[in-house]
mmCIF file of C-alpha atoms and ligand atoms in Angstrom:
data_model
loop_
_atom_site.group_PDB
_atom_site.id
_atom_site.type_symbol
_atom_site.label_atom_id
_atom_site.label_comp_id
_atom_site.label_asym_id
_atom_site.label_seq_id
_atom_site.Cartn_x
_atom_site.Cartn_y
_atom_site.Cartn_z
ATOM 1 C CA UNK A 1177 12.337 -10.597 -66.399
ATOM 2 C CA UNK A 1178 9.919 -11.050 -63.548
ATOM 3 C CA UNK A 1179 7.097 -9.056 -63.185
ATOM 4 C CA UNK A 1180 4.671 -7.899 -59.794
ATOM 5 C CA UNK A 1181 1.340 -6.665 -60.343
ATOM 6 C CA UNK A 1182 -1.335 -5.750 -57.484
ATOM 7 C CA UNK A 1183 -4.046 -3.639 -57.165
ATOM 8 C CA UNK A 1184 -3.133 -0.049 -56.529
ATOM 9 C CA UNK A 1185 -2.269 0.467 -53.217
ATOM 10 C CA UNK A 1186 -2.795 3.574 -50.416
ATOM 11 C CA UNK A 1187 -0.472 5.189 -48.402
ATOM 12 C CA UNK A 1188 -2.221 6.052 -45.159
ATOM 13 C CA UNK A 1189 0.079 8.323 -43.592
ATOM 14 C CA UNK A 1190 1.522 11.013 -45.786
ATOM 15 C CA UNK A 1191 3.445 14.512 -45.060
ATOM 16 C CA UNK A 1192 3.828 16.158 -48.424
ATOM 17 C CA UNK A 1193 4.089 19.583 -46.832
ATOM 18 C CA UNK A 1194 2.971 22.643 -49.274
ATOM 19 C CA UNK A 1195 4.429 25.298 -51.998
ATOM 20 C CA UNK A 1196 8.003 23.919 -53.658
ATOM 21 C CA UNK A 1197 8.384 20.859 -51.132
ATOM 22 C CA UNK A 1198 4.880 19.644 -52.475
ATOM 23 C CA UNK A 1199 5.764 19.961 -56.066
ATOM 24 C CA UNK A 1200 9.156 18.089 -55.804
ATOM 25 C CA UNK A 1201 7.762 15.124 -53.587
ATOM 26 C CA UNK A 1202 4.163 14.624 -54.780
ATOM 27 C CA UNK A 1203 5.145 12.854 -58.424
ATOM 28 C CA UNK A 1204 6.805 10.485 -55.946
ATOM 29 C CA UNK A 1205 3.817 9.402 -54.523
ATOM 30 C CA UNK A 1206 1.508 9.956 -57.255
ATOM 31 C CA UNK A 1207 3.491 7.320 -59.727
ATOM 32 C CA UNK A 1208 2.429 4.667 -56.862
ATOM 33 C CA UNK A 1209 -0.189 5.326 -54.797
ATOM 34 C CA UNK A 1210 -3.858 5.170 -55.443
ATOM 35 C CA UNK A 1211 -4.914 7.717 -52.433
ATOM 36 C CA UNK A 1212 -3.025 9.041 -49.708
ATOM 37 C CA UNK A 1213 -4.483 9.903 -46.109
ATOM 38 C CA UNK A 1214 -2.575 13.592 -46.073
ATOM 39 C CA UNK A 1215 -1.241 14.644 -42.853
ATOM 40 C CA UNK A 1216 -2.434 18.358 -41.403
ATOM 41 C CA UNK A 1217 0.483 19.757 -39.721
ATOM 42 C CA UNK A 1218 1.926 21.986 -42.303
ATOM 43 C CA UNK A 1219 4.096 24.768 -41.361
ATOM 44 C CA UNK A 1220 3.587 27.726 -39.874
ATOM 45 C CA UNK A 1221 -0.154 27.123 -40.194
ATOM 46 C CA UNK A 1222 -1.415 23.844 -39.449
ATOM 47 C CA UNK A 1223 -4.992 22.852 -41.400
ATOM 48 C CA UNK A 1224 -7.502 22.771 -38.276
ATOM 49 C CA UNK A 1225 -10.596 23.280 -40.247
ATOM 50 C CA UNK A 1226 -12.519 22.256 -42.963
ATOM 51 C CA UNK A 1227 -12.017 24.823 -45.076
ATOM 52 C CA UNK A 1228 -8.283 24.837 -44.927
ATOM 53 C CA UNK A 1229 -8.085 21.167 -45.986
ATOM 54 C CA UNK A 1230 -10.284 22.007 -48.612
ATOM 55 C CA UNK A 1231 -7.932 24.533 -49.819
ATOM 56 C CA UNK A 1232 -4.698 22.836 -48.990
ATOM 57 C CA UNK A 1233 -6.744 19.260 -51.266
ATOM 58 C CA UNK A 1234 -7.403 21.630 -53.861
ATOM 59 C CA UNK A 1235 -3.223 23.111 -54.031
ATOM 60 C CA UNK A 1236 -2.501 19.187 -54.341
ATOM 61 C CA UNK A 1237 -4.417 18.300 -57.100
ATOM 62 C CA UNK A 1238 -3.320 21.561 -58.811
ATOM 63 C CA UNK A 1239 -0.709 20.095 -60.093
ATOM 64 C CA UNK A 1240 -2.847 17.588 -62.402
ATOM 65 C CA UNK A 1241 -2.367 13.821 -61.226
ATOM 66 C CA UNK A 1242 -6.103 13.432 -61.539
ATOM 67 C CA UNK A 1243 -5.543 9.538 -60.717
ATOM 68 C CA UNK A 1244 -4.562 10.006 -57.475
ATOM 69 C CA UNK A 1245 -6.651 10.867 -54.520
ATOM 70 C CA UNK A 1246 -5.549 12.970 -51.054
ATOM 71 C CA UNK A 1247 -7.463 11.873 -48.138
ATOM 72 C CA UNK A 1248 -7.668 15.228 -46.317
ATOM 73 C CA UNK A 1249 -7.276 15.095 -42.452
ATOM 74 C CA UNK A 1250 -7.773 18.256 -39.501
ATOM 75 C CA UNK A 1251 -5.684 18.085 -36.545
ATOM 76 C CA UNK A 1252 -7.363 17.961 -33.470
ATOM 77 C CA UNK A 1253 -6.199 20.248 -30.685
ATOM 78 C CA UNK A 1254 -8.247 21.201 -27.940
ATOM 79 C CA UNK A 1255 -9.810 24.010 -28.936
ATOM 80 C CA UNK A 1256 -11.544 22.077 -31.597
ATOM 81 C CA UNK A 1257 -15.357 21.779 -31.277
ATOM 82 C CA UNK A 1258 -18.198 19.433 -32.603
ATOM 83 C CA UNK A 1259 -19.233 21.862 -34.876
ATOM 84 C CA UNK A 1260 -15.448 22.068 -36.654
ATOM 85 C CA UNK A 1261 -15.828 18.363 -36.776
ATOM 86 C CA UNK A 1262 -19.306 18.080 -39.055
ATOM 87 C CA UNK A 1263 -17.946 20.837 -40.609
ATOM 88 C CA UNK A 1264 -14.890 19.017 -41.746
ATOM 89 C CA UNK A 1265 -16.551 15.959 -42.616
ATOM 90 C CA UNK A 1266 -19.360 18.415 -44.990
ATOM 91 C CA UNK A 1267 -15.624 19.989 -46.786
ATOM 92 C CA UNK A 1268 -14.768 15.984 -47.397
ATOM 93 C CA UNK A 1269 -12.458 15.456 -44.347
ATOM 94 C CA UNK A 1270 -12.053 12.147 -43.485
ATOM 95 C CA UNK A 1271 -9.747 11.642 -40.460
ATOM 96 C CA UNK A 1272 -8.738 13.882 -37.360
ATOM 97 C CA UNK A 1273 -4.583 13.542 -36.484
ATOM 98 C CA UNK A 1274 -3.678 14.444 -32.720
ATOM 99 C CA UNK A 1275 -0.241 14.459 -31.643
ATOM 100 C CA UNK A 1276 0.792 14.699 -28.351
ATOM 101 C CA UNK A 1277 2.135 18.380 -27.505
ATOM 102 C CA UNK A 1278 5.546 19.075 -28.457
ATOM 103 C CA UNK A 1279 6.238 15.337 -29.893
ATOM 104 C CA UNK A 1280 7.311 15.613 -33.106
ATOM 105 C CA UNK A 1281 7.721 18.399 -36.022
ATOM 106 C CA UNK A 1282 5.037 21.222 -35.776
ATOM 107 C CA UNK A 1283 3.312 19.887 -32.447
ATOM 108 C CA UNK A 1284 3.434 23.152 -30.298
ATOM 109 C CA UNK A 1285 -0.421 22.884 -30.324
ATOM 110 C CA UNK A 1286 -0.724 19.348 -29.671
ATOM 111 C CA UNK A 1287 -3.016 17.949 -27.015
ATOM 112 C CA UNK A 1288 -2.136 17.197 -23.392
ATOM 113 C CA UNK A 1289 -5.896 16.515 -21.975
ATOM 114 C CA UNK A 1290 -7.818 14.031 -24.018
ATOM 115 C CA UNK A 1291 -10.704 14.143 -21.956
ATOM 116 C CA UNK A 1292 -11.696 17.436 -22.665
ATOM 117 C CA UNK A 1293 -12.384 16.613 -26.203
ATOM 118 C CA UNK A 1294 -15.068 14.106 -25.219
ATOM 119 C CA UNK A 1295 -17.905 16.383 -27.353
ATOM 120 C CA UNK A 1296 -14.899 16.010 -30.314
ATOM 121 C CA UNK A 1297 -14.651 12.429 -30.209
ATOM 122 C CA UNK A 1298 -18.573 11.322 -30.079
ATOM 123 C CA UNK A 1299 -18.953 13.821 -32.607
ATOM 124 C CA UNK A 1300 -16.064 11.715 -34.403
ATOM 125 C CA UNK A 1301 -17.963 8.773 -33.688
ATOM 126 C CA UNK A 1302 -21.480 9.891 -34.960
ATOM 127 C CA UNK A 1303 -19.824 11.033 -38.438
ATOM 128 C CA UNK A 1304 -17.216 7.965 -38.816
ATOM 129 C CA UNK A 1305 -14.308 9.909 -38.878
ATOM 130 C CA UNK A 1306 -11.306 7.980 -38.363
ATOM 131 C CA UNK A 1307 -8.831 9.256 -35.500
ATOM 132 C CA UNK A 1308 -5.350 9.220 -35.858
ATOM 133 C CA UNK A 1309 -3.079 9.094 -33.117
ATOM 134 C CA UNK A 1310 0.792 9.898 -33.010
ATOM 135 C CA UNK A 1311 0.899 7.246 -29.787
ATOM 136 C CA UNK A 1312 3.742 8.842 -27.753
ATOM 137 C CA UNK A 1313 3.610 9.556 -24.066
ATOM 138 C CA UNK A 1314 5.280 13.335 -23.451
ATOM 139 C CA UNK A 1315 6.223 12.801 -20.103
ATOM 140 C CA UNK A 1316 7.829 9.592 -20.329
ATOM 141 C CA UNK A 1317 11.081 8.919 -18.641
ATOM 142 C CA UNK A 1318 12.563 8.424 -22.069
ATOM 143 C CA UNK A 1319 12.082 8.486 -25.126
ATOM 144 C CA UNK A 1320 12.398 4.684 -26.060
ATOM 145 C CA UNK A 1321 9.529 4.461 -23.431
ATOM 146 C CA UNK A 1322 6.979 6.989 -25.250
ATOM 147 C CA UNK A 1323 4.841 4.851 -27.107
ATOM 148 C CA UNK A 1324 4.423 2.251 -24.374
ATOM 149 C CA UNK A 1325 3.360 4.633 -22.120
ATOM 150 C CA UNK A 1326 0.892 6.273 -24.396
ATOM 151 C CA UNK A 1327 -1.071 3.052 -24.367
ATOM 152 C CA UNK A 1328 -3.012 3.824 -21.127
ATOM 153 C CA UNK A 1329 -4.458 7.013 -23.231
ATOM 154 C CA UNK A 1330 -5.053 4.457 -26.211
ATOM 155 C CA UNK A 1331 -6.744 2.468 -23.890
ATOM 156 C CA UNK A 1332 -9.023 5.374 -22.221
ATOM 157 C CA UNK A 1333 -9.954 6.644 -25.535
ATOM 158 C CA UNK A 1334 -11.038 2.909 -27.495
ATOM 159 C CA UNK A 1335 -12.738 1.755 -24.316
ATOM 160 C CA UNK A 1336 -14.846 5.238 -23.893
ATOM 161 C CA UNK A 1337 -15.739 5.464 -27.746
ATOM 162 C CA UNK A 1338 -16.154 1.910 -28.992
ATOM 163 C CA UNK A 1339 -17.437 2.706 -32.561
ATOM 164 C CA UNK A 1340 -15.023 5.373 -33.042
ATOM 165 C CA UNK A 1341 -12.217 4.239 -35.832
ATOM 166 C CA UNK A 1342 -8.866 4.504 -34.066
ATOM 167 C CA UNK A 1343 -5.279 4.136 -35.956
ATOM 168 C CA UNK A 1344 -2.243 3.911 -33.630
ATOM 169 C CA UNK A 1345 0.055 5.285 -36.102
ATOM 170 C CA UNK A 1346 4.043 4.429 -37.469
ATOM 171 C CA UNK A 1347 3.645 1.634 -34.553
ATOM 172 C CA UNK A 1348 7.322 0.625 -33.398
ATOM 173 C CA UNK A 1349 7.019 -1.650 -30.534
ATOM 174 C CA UNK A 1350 6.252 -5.167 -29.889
ATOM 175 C CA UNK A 1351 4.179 -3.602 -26.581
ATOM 176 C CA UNK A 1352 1.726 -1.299 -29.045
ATOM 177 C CA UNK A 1353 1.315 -4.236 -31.352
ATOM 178 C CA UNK A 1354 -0.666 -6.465 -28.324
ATOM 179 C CA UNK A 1355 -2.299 -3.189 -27.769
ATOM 180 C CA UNK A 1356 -3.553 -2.952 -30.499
ATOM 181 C CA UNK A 1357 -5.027 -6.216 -31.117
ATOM 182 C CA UNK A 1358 -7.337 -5.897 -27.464
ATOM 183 C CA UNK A 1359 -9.594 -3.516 -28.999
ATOM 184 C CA UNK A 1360 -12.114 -3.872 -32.274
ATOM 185 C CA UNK A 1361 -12.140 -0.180 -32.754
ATOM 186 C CA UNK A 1362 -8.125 0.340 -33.163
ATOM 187 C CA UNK A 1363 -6.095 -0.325 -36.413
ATOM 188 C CA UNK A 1364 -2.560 0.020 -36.827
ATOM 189 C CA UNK A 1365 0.028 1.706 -39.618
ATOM 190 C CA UNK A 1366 3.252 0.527 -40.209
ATOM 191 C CA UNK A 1367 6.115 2.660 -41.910
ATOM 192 C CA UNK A 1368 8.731 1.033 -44.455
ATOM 193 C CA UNK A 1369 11.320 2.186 -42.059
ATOM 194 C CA UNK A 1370 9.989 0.585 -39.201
ATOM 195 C CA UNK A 1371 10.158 -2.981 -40.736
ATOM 196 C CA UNK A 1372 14.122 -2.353 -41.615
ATOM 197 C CA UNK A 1373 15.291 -0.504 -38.856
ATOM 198 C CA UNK A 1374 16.850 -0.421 -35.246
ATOM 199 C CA UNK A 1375 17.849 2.114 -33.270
ATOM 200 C CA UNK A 1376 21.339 0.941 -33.829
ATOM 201 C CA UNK A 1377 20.820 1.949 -37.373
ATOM 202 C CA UNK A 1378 20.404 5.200 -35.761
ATOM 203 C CA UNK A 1379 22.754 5.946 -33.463
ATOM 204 C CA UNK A 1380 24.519 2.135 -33.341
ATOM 205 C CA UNK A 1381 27.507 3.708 -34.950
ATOM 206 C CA UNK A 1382 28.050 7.076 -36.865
ATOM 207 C CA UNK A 1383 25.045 8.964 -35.945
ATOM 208 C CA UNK A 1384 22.747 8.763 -38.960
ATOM 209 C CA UNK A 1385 20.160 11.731 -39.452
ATOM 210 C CA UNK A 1386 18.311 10.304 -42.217
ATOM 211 C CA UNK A 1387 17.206 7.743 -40.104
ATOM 212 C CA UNK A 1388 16.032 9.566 -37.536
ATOM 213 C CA UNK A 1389 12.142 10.046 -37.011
ATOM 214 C CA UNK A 1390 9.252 9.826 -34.045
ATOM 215 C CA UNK A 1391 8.752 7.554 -32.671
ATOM 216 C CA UNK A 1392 12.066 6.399 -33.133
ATOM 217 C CA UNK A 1393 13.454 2.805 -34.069
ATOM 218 C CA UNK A 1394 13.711 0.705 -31.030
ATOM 219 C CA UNK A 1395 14.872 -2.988 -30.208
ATOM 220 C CA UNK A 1396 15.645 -5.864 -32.875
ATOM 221 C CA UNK A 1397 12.383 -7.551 -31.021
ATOM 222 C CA UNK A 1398 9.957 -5.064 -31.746
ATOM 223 C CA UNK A 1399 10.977 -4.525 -35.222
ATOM 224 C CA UNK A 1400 10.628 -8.377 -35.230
ATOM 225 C CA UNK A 1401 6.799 -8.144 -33.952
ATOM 226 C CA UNK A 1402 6.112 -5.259 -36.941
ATOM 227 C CA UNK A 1403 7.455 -7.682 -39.182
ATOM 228 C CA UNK A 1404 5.448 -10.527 -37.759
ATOM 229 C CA UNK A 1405 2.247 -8.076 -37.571
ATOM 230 C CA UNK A 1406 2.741 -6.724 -41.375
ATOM 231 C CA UNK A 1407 3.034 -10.494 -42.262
ATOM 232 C CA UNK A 1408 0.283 -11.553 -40.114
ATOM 233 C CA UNK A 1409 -2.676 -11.025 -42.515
ATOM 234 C CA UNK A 1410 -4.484 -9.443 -39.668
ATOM 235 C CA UNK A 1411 -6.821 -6.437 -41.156
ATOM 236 C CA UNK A 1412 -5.723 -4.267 -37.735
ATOM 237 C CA UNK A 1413 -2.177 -3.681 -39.513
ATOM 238 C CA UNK A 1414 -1.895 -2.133 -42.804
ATOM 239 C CA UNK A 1415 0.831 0.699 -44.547
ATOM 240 C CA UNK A 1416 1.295 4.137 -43.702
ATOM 241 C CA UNK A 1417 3.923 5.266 -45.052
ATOM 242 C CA UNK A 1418 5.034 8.062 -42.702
ATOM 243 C CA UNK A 1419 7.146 9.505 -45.334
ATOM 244 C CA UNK A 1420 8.105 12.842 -44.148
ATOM 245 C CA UNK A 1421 10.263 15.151 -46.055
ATOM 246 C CA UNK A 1422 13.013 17.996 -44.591
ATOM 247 C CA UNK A 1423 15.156 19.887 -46.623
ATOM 248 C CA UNK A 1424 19.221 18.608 -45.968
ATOM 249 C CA UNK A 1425 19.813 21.451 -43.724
ATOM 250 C CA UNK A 1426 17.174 21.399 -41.285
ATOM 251 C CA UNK A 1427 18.063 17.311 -40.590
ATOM 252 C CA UNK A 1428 21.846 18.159 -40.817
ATOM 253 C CA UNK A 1429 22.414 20.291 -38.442
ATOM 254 C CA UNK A 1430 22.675 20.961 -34.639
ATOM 255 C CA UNK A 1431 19.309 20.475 -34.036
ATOM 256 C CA UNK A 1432 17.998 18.448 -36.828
ATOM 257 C CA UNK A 1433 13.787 17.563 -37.517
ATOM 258 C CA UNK A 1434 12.382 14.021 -37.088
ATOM 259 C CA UNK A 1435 11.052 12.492 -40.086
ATOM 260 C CA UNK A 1436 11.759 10.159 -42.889
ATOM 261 C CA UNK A 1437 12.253 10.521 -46.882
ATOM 262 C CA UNK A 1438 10.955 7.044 -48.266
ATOM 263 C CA UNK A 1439 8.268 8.089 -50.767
ATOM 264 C CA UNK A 1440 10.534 7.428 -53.819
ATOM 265 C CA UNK A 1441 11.401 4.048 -53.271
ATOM 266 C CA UNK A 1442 8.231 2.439 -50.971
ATOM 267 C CA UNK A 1443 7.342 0.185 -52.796
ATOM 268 C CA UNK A 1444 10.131 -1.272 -54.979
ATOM 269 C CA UNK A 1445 11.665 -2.029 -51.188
ATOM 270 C CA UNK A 1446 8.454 -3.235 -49.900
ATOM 271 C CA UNK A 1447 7.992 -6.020 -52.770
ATOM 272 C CA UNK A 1448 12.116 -6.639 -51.997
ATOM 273 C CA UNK A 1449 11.370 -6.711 -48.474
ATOM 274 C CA UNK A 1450 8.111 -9.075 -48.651
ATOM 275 C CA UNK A 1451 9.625 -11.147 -51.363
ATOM 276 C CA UNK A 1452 12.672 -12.032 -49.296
ATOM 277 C CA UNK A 1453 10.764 -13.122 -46.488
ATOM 278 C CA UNK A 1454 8.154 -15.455 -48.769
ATOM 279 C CA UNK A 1455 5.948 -13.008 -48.444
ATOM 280 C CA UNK A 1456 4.996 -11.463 -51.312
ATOM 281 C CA UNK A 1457 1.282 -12.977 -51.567
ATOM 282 C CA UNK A 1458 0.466 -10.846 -48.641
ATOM 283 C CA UNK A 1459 1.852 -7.515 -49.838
ATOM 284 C CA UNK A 1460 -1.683 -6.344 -51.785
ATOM 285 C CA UNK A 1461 -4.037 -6.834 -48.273
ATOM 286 C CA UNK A 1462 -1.060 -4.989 -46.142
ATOM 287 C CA UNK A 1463 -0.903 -2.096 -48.882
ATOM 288 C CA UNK A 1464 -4.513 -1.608 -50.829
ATOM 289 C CA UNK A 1465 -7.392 -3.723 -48.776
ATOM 290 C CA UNK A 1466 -7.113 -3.464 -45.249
ATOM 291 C CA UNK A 1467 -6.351 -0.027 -45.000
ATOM 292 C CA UNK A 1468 -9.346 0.540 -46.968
ATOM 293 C CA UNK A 1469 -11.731 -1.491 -44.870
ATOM 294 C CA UNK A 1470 -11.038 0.199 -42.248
ATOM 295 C CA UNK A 1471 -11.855 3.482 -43.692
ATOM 296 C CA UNK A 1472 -14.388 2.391 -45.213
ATOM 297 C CA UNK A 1473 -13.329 3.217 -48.742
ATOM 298 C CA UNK A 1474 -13.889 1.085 -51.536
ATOM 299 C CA UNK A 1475 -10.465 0.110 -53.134
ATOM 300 C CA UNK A 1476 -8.546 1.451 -55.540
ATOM 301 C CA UNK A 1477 -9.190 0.287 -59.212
ATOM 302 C CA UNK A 1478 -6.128 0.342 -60.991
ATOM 303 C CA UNK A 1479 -3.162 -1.688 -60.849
ATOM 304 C CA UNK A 1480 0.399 -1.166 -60.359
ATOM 305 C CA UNK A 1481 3.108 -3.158 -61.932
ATOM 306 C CA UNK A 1482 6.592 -3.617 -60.936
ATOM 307 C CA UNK A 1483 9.710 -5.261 -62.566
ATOM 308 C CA UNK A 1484 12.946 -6.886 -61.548
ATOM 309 C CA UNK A 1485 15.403 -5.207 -63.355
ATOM 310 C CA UNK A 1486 17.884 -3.244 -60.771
ATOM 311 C CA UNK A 1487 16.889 -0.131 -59.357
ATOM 312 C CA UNK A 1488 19.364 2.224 -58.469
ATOM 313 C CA UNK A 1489 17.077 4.801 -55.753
ATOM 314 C CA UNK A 1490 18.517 8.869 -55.853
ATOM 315 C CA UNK A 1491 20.748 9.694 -53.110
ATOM 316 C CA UNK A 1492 18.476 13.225 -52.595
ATOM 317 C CA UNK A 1493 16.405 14.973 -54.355
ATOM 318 C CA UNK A 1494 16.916 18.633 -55.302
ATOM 319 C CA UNK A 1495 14.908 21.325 -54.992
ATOM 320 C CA UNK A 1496 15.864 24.199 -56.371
ATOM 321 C CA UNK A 1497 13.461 26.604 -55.506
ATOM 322 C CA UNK A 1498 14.346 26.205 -51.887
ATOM 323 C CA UNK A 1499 18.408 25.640 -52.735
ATOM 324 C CA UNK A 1500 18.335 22.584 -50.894
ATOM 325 C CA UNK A 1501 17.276 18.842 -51.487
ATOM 326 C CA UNK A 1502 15.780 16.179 -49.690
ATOM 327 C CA UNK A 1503 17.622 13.156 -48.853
ATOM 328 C CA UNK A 1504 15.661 9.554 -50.279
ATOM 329 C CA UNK A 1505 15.670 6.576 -47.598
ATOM 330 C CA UNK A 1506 18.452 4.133 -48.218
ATOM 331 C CA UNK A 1507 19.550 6.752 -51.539
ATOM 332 C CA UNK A 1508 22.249 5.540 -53.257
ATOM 333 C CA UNK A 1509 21.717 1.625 -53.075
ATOM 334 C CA UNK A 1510 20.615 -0.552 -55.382
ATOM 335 C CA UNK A 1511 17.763 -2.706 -55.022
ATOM 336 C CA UNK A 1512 16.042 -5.516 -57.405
ATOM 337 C CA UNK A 1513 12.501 -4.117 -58.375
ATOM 338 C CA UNK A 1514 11.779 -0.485 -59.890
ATOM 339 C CA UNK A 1515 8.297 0.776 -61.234
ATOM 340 C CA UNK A 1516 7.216 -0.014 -64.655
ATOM 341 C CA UNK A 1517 3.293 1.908 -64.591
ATOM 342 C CA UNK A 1518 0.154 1.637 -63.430
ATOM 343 C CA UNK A 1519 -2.753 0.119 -65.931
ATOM 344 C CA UNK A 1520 -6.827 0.531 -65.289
ATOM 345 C CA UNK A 1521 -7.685 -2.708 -67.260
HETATM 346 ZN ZN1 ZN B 2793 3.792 11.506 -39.510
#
């Protein structure tokens, strides 16, 4: 039996939601992940201020995992000040998420003029906090065409505020990738989903809600250039996971919510994934160093170990407080590596 081993890694792009939804998906997470960078746009009250992510760090660690970190985040709209932004980063804050308005799930009070938050971002720049930008365009003329067009806006905002720490999140085209790499100040995540899937694996046949998300998958060549850029051993690209759970009957249904279930089974499919391409020597810089550097966070210290013995991954997971489950990424398959533990020699 083979074994992996690496260094504990960080997922730095997280929804874990609150209340029943937290409980069920956090152990998920918690059994692989050193820290997480915790996304702020819970519903129906978003955390916009220090205090709130204060409260909503302190509800995740209630539950006892004491070896796992939350990297609490604010979203920015614009009515956010300077003053909510030192305030954040005094309540241990560490990153500020804007989505576009009305992109993706809880967005309503997203942002539509960046400029007005130029006290925000040199405030943001003065205190290191990292920004985090969902990179979609809202007026676009469609939606495969979102995240391209956002890059003008990624482009205003690096060239303005050149120290400020900028992460073009879940990047899904070949187009934001050579963005990306023109400016010093802008870092990039990359989902698991991304590196497996098209939009045909969408909508190519039988219409497939599970693998639905923003931005969605696009063309075989820009999941080709996320694979190249994951593989690239360039510190501007490192994981975010993205994962992003719904209950069953908000995704399956007439109008069903963007967002993808992968934390159960990230990284037994990322070693698969890394090791099929030859890869595998890379996987500890993509998952627990660069991510880190560019936070400025000193890595993890434990390390997580992995075995190939076949891993069959949960078609959902239930949750019965809510009566409804969650459906797992690629559930029901099996794959070649599973978890064994994580050890702090
Ligand atoms: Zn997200």
């Amino acid at each position: 039996m083979r074994t992996y081993k690496q260094r504990m890694p960080d997922d730095f792009h997280l929804h874990l939601r609150s209340g029943a939804m937290l409980k069920a998906v956090l152990p998920y997470t918690v059994e692989q992940f050193g820290r997480a960078t915790v996304m702020p746009n819970l519903h129906p009250d978003p955390i916009l201020m220090g205090l709130q992510a204060e409260m909503y760090g302190n509800e995740i660690m209630s539950y006892g995992f004491n070896s796992f970190k939350p990297l609490m985040t604010i979203q920015i709209t614009e009515k956010t000040t300077a003053q909510m932004i030192r305030q954040a980063q005094e309540a241990g804050v560490i990153a500020g998420k804007i989505y576009p308005k009305g992109m993706t799930t809880n967005s309503e009070n997203g942002v539509v003029d960046y400029k007005s938050l130029h006290k925000v971002f040199l405030q943001m720049e003065a205190s290191q906090m990292v920004l985090l930008l969902h990179g979609e365009h809202p007026h676009s003329t469609s939606s495969l065409y979102r995240e391209r067009d956002f890059m003008d806006t990624l482009d205003y905002i690096a060239g303005k505020y050149p120290t400020l720490k900028i992460v073009l999140e879940h990047v899904t085209t070949a187009y934001a990738i050579s963005t990306v790499k023109m400016f010093k100040n802008v870092a990039a995540t990359i989902t698991l989903h991304h590196l497996l899937l098209t939009l045909d694996d969408v909508i190519g046949g039988k219409l497939k809600p599970h693998n639905f998300c923003k931005p969605i998958a696009k063309f075989e060549s820009d999941r080709e250039a996320i694979v190249e850029a994951a593989f690239s051993g360039s510190h501007k690209f490192f994981f975010g996971s993205d994962s992003a759970p719904h209950q069953r009957s908000t995704k399956e249904c007439e109008e069903g919510c963007a967002g993808i279930f992968t934390a159960p089974v990230i990284m037994p499919m990322l070693v698969e994934f890394f090791e099929k391409h030859g890869k595998l020597r890379l996987l500890e810089n993509f998952t627990a160093r660069y991510g880190a550097e560019f936070y400025g966070l000193p890595r993890n210290e434990g390390i997580l170990e992995l075995v190939n013995v076949p891993n069959h991954l949960p078609k959902e997971i239930s949750i019965p407080e809510l009566n409804d489950s969650v459906v797992v990424f690629q559930g029901g398959q099996t794959i070649s590596w599973s978890i064994k533990g994580v050890s702090h020699a």
